[in-house]
mmCIF file of C-alpha atoms in Angstrom:
data_model
loop_
_atom_site.group_PDB
_atom_site.id
_atom_site.type_symbol
_atom_site.label_atom_id
_atom_site.label_comp_id
_atom_site.label_asym_id
_atom_site.label_seq_id
_atom_site.Cartn_x
_atom_site.Cartn_y
_atom_site.Cartn_z
ATOM 1 C CA GLY A 1 0.000 0.000 0.000
ATOM 2 C CA ALA A 2 0.904 3.651 -0.141
ATOM 3 C CA GLY A 3 1.474 3.935 3.590
ATOM 4 C CA VAL A 4 1.507 1.945 6.796
ATOM 5 C CA SER A 5 -2.017 0.863 7.641
ATOM 6 C CA GLN A 6 -3.167 -0.049 11.150
ATOM 7 C CA SER A 7 -6.421 -1.471 12.407
ATOM 8 C CA PRO A 8 -8.512 -0.965 14.354
ATOM 9 C CA SER A 9 -8.103 2.762 14.715
ATOM 10 C CA ASN A 10 -9.752 2.644 18.109
ATOM 11 C CA LYS A 11 -10.500 -0.308 20.372
ATOM 12 C CA VAL A 12 -12.342 -0.313 23.666
ATOM 13 C CA THR A 13 -12.220 -3.527 25.638
ATOM 14 C CA GLU A 14 -12.924 -4.821 29.083
ATOM 15 C CA LYS A 15 -10.211 -5.774 31.518
ATOM 16 C CA GLY A 16 -9.213 -9.391 31.083
ATOM 17 C CA LYS A 17 -10.140 -9.672 27.412
ATOM 18 C CA ASP A 18 -7.640 -10.401 24.635
ATOM 19 C CA VAL A 19 -7.062 -7.928 21.806
ATOM 20 C CA GLU A 20 -5.338 -8.104 18.447
ATOM 21 C CA LEU A 21 -3.887 -5.103 16.659
ATOM 22 C CA ARG A 22 -2.948 -5.323 13.013
ATOM 23 C CA CYS A 23 -0.257 -3.581 10.983
ATOM 24 C CA ASP A 24 0.126 -3.641 7.219
ATOM 25 C CA PRO A 25 3.519 -2.111 6.318
ATOM 26 C CA ILE A 26 4.572 -0.340 3.173
ATOM 27 C CA SER A 27 5.055 -2.856 0.380
ATOM 28 C CA GLY A 28 8.669 -3.968 0.137
ATOM 29 C CA HIS A 29 9.668 -2.808 3.603
ATOM 30 C CA THR A 30 11.508 -5.646 5.295
ATOM 31 C CA ALA A 31 11.691 -4.124 8.765
ATOM 32 C CA LEU A 32 8.674 -3.591 10.996
ATOM 33 C CA TYR A 33 8.495 -2.029 14.451
ATOM 34 C CA TRP A 34 5.887 -1.735 17.189
ATOM 35 C CA TYR A 35 5.964 1.156 19.626
ATOM 36 C CA ARG A 36 3.655 2.097 22.477
ATOM 37 C CA GLN A 37 2.756 5.682 23.303
ATOM 38 C CA SER A 38 1.146 6.279 26.674
ATOM 39 C CA LEU A 39 -0.437 9.583 27.649
ATOM 40 C CA GLY A 40 2.263 12.187 28.231
ATOM 41 C CA GLN A 41 5.040 9.779 27.396
ATOM 42 C CA GLY A 42 7.319 9.337 24.452
ATOM 43 C CA LEU A 43 7.412 6.313 22.245
ATOM 44 C CA GLU A 44 8.338 3.079 23.967
ATOM 45 C CA PHE A 45 9.889 0.410 21.744
ATOM 46 C CA LEU A 46 8.169 -2.965 21.916
ATOM 47 C CA ILE A 47 9.470 -5.273 19.187
ATOM 48 C CA TYR A 48 11.299 -5.310 15.868
ATOM 49 C CA PHE A 49 10.871 -7.678 12.932
ATOM 50 C CA GLN A 50 13.293 -8.301 10.119
ATOM 51 C CA GLY A 51 11.316 -10.341 7.658
ATOM 52 C CA ASN A 52 9.297 -12.830 9.688
ATOM 53 C CA SER A 53 11.746 -13.125 12.545
ATOM 54 C CA ALA A 54 11.947 -10.906 15.615
ATOM 55 C CA PRO A 55 15.592 -10.360 16.566
ATOM 56 C CA ASP A 56 14.611 -8.037 19.388
ATOM 57 C CA LYS A 57 11.600 -8.549 21.621
ATOM 58 C CA SER A 58 13.203 -6.800 24.558
ATOM 59 C CA GLY A 59 10.584 -4.059 24.757
ATOM 60 C CA LEU A 60 7.574 -6.315 25.292
ATOM 61 C CA PRO A 61 6.457 -5.388 28.833
ATOM 62 C CA SER A 62 5.215 -8.809 29.898
ATOM 63 C CA ASP A 63 4.441 -12.287 28.618
ATOM 64 C CA ARG A 64 0.877 -11.134 27.967
ATOM 65 C CA PHE A 65 2.252 -9.329 24.930
ATOM 66 C CA SER A 66 3.198 -11.196 21.774
ATOM 67 C CA ALA A 67 3.574 -10.380 18.107
ATOM 68 C CA GLU A 68 3.992 -12.231 14.874
ATOM 69 C CA ARG A 69 4.629 -11.369 11.281
ATOM 70 C CA THR A 70 3.690 -13.527 8.349
ATOM 71 C CA GLY A 71 4.824 -13.505 4.742
ATOM 72 C CA GLY A 72 7.238 -10.721 5.553
ATOM 73 C CA SER A 73 4.307 -8.370 5.510
ATOM 74 C CA VAL A 74 1.357 -8.091 7.916
ATOM 75 C CA SER A 75 2.052 -8.120 11.650
ATOM 76 C CA THR A 76 -0.295 -8.728 14.550
ATOM 77 C CA LEU A 77 0.320 -7.542 18.108
ATOM 78 C CA THR A 78 -1.678 -9.558 20.632
ATOM 79 C CA ILE A 79 -2.319 -8.527 24.203
ATOM 80 C CA GLN A 80 -3.802 -11.229 26.397
ATOM 81 C CA ARG A 81 -5.788 -10.614 29.580
ATOM 82 C CA THR A 82 -5.681 -6.867 29.094
ATOM 83 C CA GLN A 83 -5.084 -4.585 32.061
ATOM 84 C CA GLN A 84 -5.948 -0.909 32.460
ATOM 85 C CA GLU A 85 -2.272 0.021 32.252
ATOM 86 C CA ASP A 86 -2.242 -1.388 28.715
ATOM 87 C CA SER A 87 -4.331 1.598 27.596
ATOM 88 C CA ALA A 88 -2.212 3.499 25.077
ATOM 89 C CA VAL A 89 -1.728 4.220 21.405
ATOM 90 C CA TYR A 90 0.109 1.402 19.662
ATOM 91 C CA LEU A 91 2.116 2.630 16.704
ATOM 92 C CA CYS A 92 3.509 0.504 13.932
ATOM 93 C CA ALA A 93 6.328 1.588 11.631
ATOM 94 C CA SER A 94 8.196 0.056 8.741
ATOM 95 C CA SER A 95 11.416 0.728 6.883
ATOM 96 C CA LEU A 96 13.318 -0.593 3.903
ATOM 97 C CA THR A 97 15.825 -2.440 6.026
ATOM 98 C CA GLY A 98 16.773 -2.722 9.622
ATOM 99 C CA THR A 99 20.410 -3.434 9.003
ATOM 100 C CA GLY A 100 23.252 -1.717 7.303
ATOM 101 C CA LYS A 101 24.257 1.896 7.061
ATOM 102 C CA TYR A 102 20.996 3.361 5.816
ATOM 103 C CA THR A 103 19.265 6.603 6.609
ATOM 104 C CA GLY A 104 17.222 5.128 9.403
ATOM 105 C CA GLU A 105 13.893 6.711 8.586
ATOM 106 C CA LEU A 106 10.833 4.920 9.904
ATOM 107 C CA PHE A 107 7.435 5.350 8.274
ATOM 108 C CA PHE A 108 4.594 5.275 10.771
ATOM 109 C CA GLY A 109 0.939 4.359 10.680
ATOM 110 C CA GLU A 110 -1.744 6.355 12.476
ATOM 111 C CA GLY A 111 -1.791 3.997 15.401
ATOM 112 C CA SER A 112 -4.391 1.987 17.241
ATOM 113 C CA ARG A 113 -5.769 3.595 20.385
ATOM 114 C CA LEU A 114 -6.531 0.922 22.979
ATOM 115 C CA THR A 115 -8.733 1.722 25.961
ATOM 116 C CA VAL A 116 -9.110 -0.921 28.649
ATOM 117 C CA LEU A 117 -12.062 -0.340 30.974
ATOM 118 C CA ALA B 1 21.996 2.602 26.399
ATOM 119 C CA GLN B 2 21.245 5.765 24.535
ATOM 120 C CA THR B 3 18.850 8.301 25.996
ATOM 121 C CA VAL B 4 17.143 11.304 24.443
ATOM 122 C CA THR B 5 15.972 14.253 26.526
ATOM 123 C CA GLN B 6 13.579 16.986 25.534
ATOM 124 C CA SER B 7 13.501 19.490 28.369
ATOM 125 C CA GLN B 8 10.561 21.546 27.094
ATOM 126 C CA PRO B 9 7.234 19.752 27.561
ATOM 127 C CA GLU B 10 5.401 22.668 25.920
ATOM 128 C CA MET B 11 6.312 25.645 23.773
ATOM 129 C CA SER B 12 4.291 28.358 22.076
ATOM 130 C CA VAL B 13 5.049 30.726 19.239
ATOM 131 C CA GLN B 14 3.257 33.478 17.396
ATOM 132 C CA GLU B 15 2.414 32.866 13.782
ATOM 133 C CA ALA B 16 5.261 34.012 11.481
ATOM 134 C CA GLU B 17 7.765 34.035 14.363
ATOM 135 C CA THR B 18 10.682 31.661 14.967
ATOM 136 C CA VAL B 19 10.855 28.992 17.652
ATOM 137 C CA THR B 20 13.587 26.605 18.739
ATOM 138 C CA LEU B 21 12.941 23.202 20.299
ATOM 139 C CA SER B 22 15.707 21.641 22.361
ATOM 140 C CA CYS B 23 17.004 18.086 22.394
ATOM 141 C CA THR B 24 20.003 16.488 24.050
ATOM 142 C CA TYR B 25 21.117 12.897 23.881
ATOM 143 C CA ASP B 26 23.565 10.608 25.542
ATOM 144 C CA THR B 27 25.668 8.123 23.620
ATOM 145 C CA SER B 28 29.156 6.680 23.558
ATOM 146 C CA GLU B 29 29.029 6.142 19.815
ATOM 147 C CA SER B 30 30.642 8.406 17.234
ATOM 148 C CA ASP B 31 28.408 7.617 14.282
ATOM 149 C CA TYR B 32 24.647 7.840 14.449
ATOM 150 C CA TYR B 33 21.538 9.484 13.046
ATOM 151 C CA LEU B 34 19.291 12.070 14.632
ATOM 152 C CA PHE B 35 15.724 12.864 13.668
ATOM 153 C CA TRP B 36 12.903 15.242 14.399
ATOM 154 C CA TYR B 37 9.423 13.807 13.934
ATOM 155 C CA LYS B 38 6.148 15.721 14.046
ATOM 156 C CA GLN B 39 2.946 14.176 15.393
ATOM 157 C CA PRO B 40 -0.229 16.168 14.644
ATOM 158 C CA PRO B 41 -3.583 15.255 16.231
ATOM 159 C CA SER B 42 -4.054 12.631 13.514
ATOM 160 C CA ARG B 43 -1.398 10.646 15.447
ATOM 161 C CA GLN B 44 0.693 9.820 12.382
ATOM 162 C CA MET B 45 4.377 10.514 12.933
ATOM 163 C CA ILE B 46 5.908 12.485 10.073
ATOM 164 C CA LEU B 47 9.639 12.929 9.532
ATOM 165 C CA VAL B 48 10.581 16.607 9.636
ATOM 166 C CA ILE B 49 14.351 16.493 9.295
ATOM 167 C CA ARG B 50 17.306 14.104 9.585
ATOM 168 C CA GLN B 51 20.970 14.609 10.470
ATOM 169 C CA GLU B 52 23.881 12.220 10.058
ATOM 170 C CA ALA B 53 26.416 12.625 12.831
ATOM 171 C CA TYR B 54 29.398 12.374 10.474
ATOM 172 C CA LYS B 55 28.204 15.449 8.587
ATOM 173 C CA GLN B 56 29.297 18.757 10.063
ATOM 174 C CA GLN B 57 26.822 20.781 8.058
ATOM 175 C CA ASN B 58 23.473 21.346 9.731
ATOM 176 C CA ALA B 59 20.495 19.880 7.901
ATOM 177 C CA THR B 60 17.858 22.210 6.465
ATOM 178 C CA GLU B 61 14.418 21.501 5.024
ATOM 179 C CA ASN B 62 12.620 24.658 3.920
ATOM 180 C CA ARG B 63 11.534 26.463 7.118
ATOM 181 C CA PHE B 64 13.040 23.773 9.350
ATOM 182 C CA SER B 65 16.695 23.672 10.315
ATOM 183 C CA VAL B 66 18.770 22.081 13.033
ATOM 184 C CA ASN B 67 21.660 23.181 15.183
ATOM 185 C CA PHE B 68 23.730 20.041 15.651
ATOM 186 C CA GLN B 69 26.433 20.347 18.296
ATOM 187 C CA LYS B 70 28.134 16.951 18.394
ATOM 188 C CA ALA B 71 30.514 17.662 21.252
ATOM 189 C CA ALA B 72 27.690 18.992 23.381
ATOM 190 C CA LYS B 73 25.353 16.185 22.223
ATOM 191 C CA SER B 74 22.726 18.734 21.364
ATOM 192 C CA PHE B 75 20.289 18.695 18.444
ATOM 193 C CA SER B 76 17.835 21.595 18.413
ATOM 194 C CA LEU B 77 15.142 22.256 15.827
ATOM 195 C CA LYS B 78 14.450 25.753 14.572
ATOM 196 C CA ILE B 79 11.145 26.515 12.879
ATOM 197 C CA SER B 80 11.124 29.799 10.989
ATOM 198 C CA ASP B 81 8.035 31.714 9.861
ATOM 199 C CA SER B 82 5.820 29.478 12.021
ATOM 200 C CA GLN B 83 2.487 28.487 10.538
ATOM 201 C CA LEU B 84 -0.716 27.283 12.179
ATOM 202 C CA GLY B 85 -0.134 23.894 10.592
ATOM 203 C CA ASP B 86 3.111 23.516 12.515
ATOM 204 C CA ALA B 87 1.170 23.005 15.731
ATOM 205 C CA ALA B 88 1.890 19.442 16.846
ATOM 206 C CA MET B 89 3.918 17.294 19.184
ATOM 207 C CA TYR B 90 7.566 17.183 18.132
ATOM 208 C CA PHE B 91 9.798 14.234 18.979
ATOM 209 C CA CYS B 92 13.553 14.057 18.810
ATOM 210 C CA ALA B 93 14.964 10.592 18.055
ATOM 211 C CA TYR B 94 18.329 8.817 17.923
ATOM 212 C CA ARG B 95 19.460 5.825 15.911
ATOM 213 C CA SER B 96 22.831 4.118 15.957
ATOM 214 C CA ALA B 97 24.660 3.849 12.643
ATOM 215 C CA ARG B 98 25.817 0.338 13.576
ATOM 216 C CA SER B 99 24.088 -2.618 12.010
ATOM 217 C CA GLY B 100 22.579 -5.588 13.754
ATOM 218 C CA GLY B 101 21.551 -6.251 17.298
ATOM 219 C CA SER B 102 19.352 -3.568 18.795
ATOM 220 C CA ASN B 103 20.977 -0.772 16.811
ATOM 221 C CA TYR B 104 18.273 -0.391 14.189
ATOM 222 C CA LYS B 105 15.522 0.972 16.430
ATOM 223 C CA LEU B 106 14.881 4.635 17.122
ATOM 224 C CA THR B 107 15.033 5.938 20.685
ATOM 225 C CA PHE B 108 12.662 8.844 21.239
ATOM 226 C CA GLY B 109 12.455 11.727 23.663
ATOM 227 C CA LYS B 110 9.181 12.449 25.455
ATOM 228 C CA GLY B 111 8.222 15.197 23.057
ATOM 229 C CA THR B 112 7.501 18.922 23.017
ATOM 230 C CA LEU B 113 3.975 20.158 22.386
ATOM 231 C CA LEU B 114 4.135 23.191 20.116
ATOM 232 C CA THR B 115 1.255 25.664 20.014
ATOM 233 C CA VAL B 116 1.098 28.282 17.276
ATOM 234 C CA ASN B 117 -0.912 31.361 18.135
ATOM 235 C CA PRO B 118 -2.577 33.389 15.355
#
């Protein structure tokens, strides 16, 4: 697609429910990133994919968070047994490559706002 | 680990005036990239300007320019002739120039909310 697409745009869920957030990166971008943006905070790195593998999952806050990427394209971030502190905007970004001496620019989607009641 | 600090949570500027947003960072590396991203209410992060650390010349993009002071680890953004559409949250970000490992990701500051007054 022309840009990074994320869905849903907004999600309201009840505490304890599972949620899935989807990211469709720019076509041809091999690297994909998930960030979390809480109110008044900067962007917190969650996970990075190069192709279908995730070399760095160090930012996932707990084992309730997981992510996968299939076909080197679409990625899904899953949050199990949601808690109120999970409420945030989840941003996805992609880039041409995550390795090598490149310019480093990330292209972002509009994010998915998650509200846990 | 690298850190990025934006000491101004909020700034305001009159339309057509100039404003400077501050950013400092901490790193032990000599080669890296620095970025300013803009996030309007639509939430989508948009790249404003990029600077490679090995370049001494400050980057410029139309009304946007940076003052990159490598020794001081400072990377400020100057917006000239401010427009109403410049109102947004601005994030400073750092990325290592090394490949592999955790070097590819961007580390962001907490942002500066810019208000432009008519």
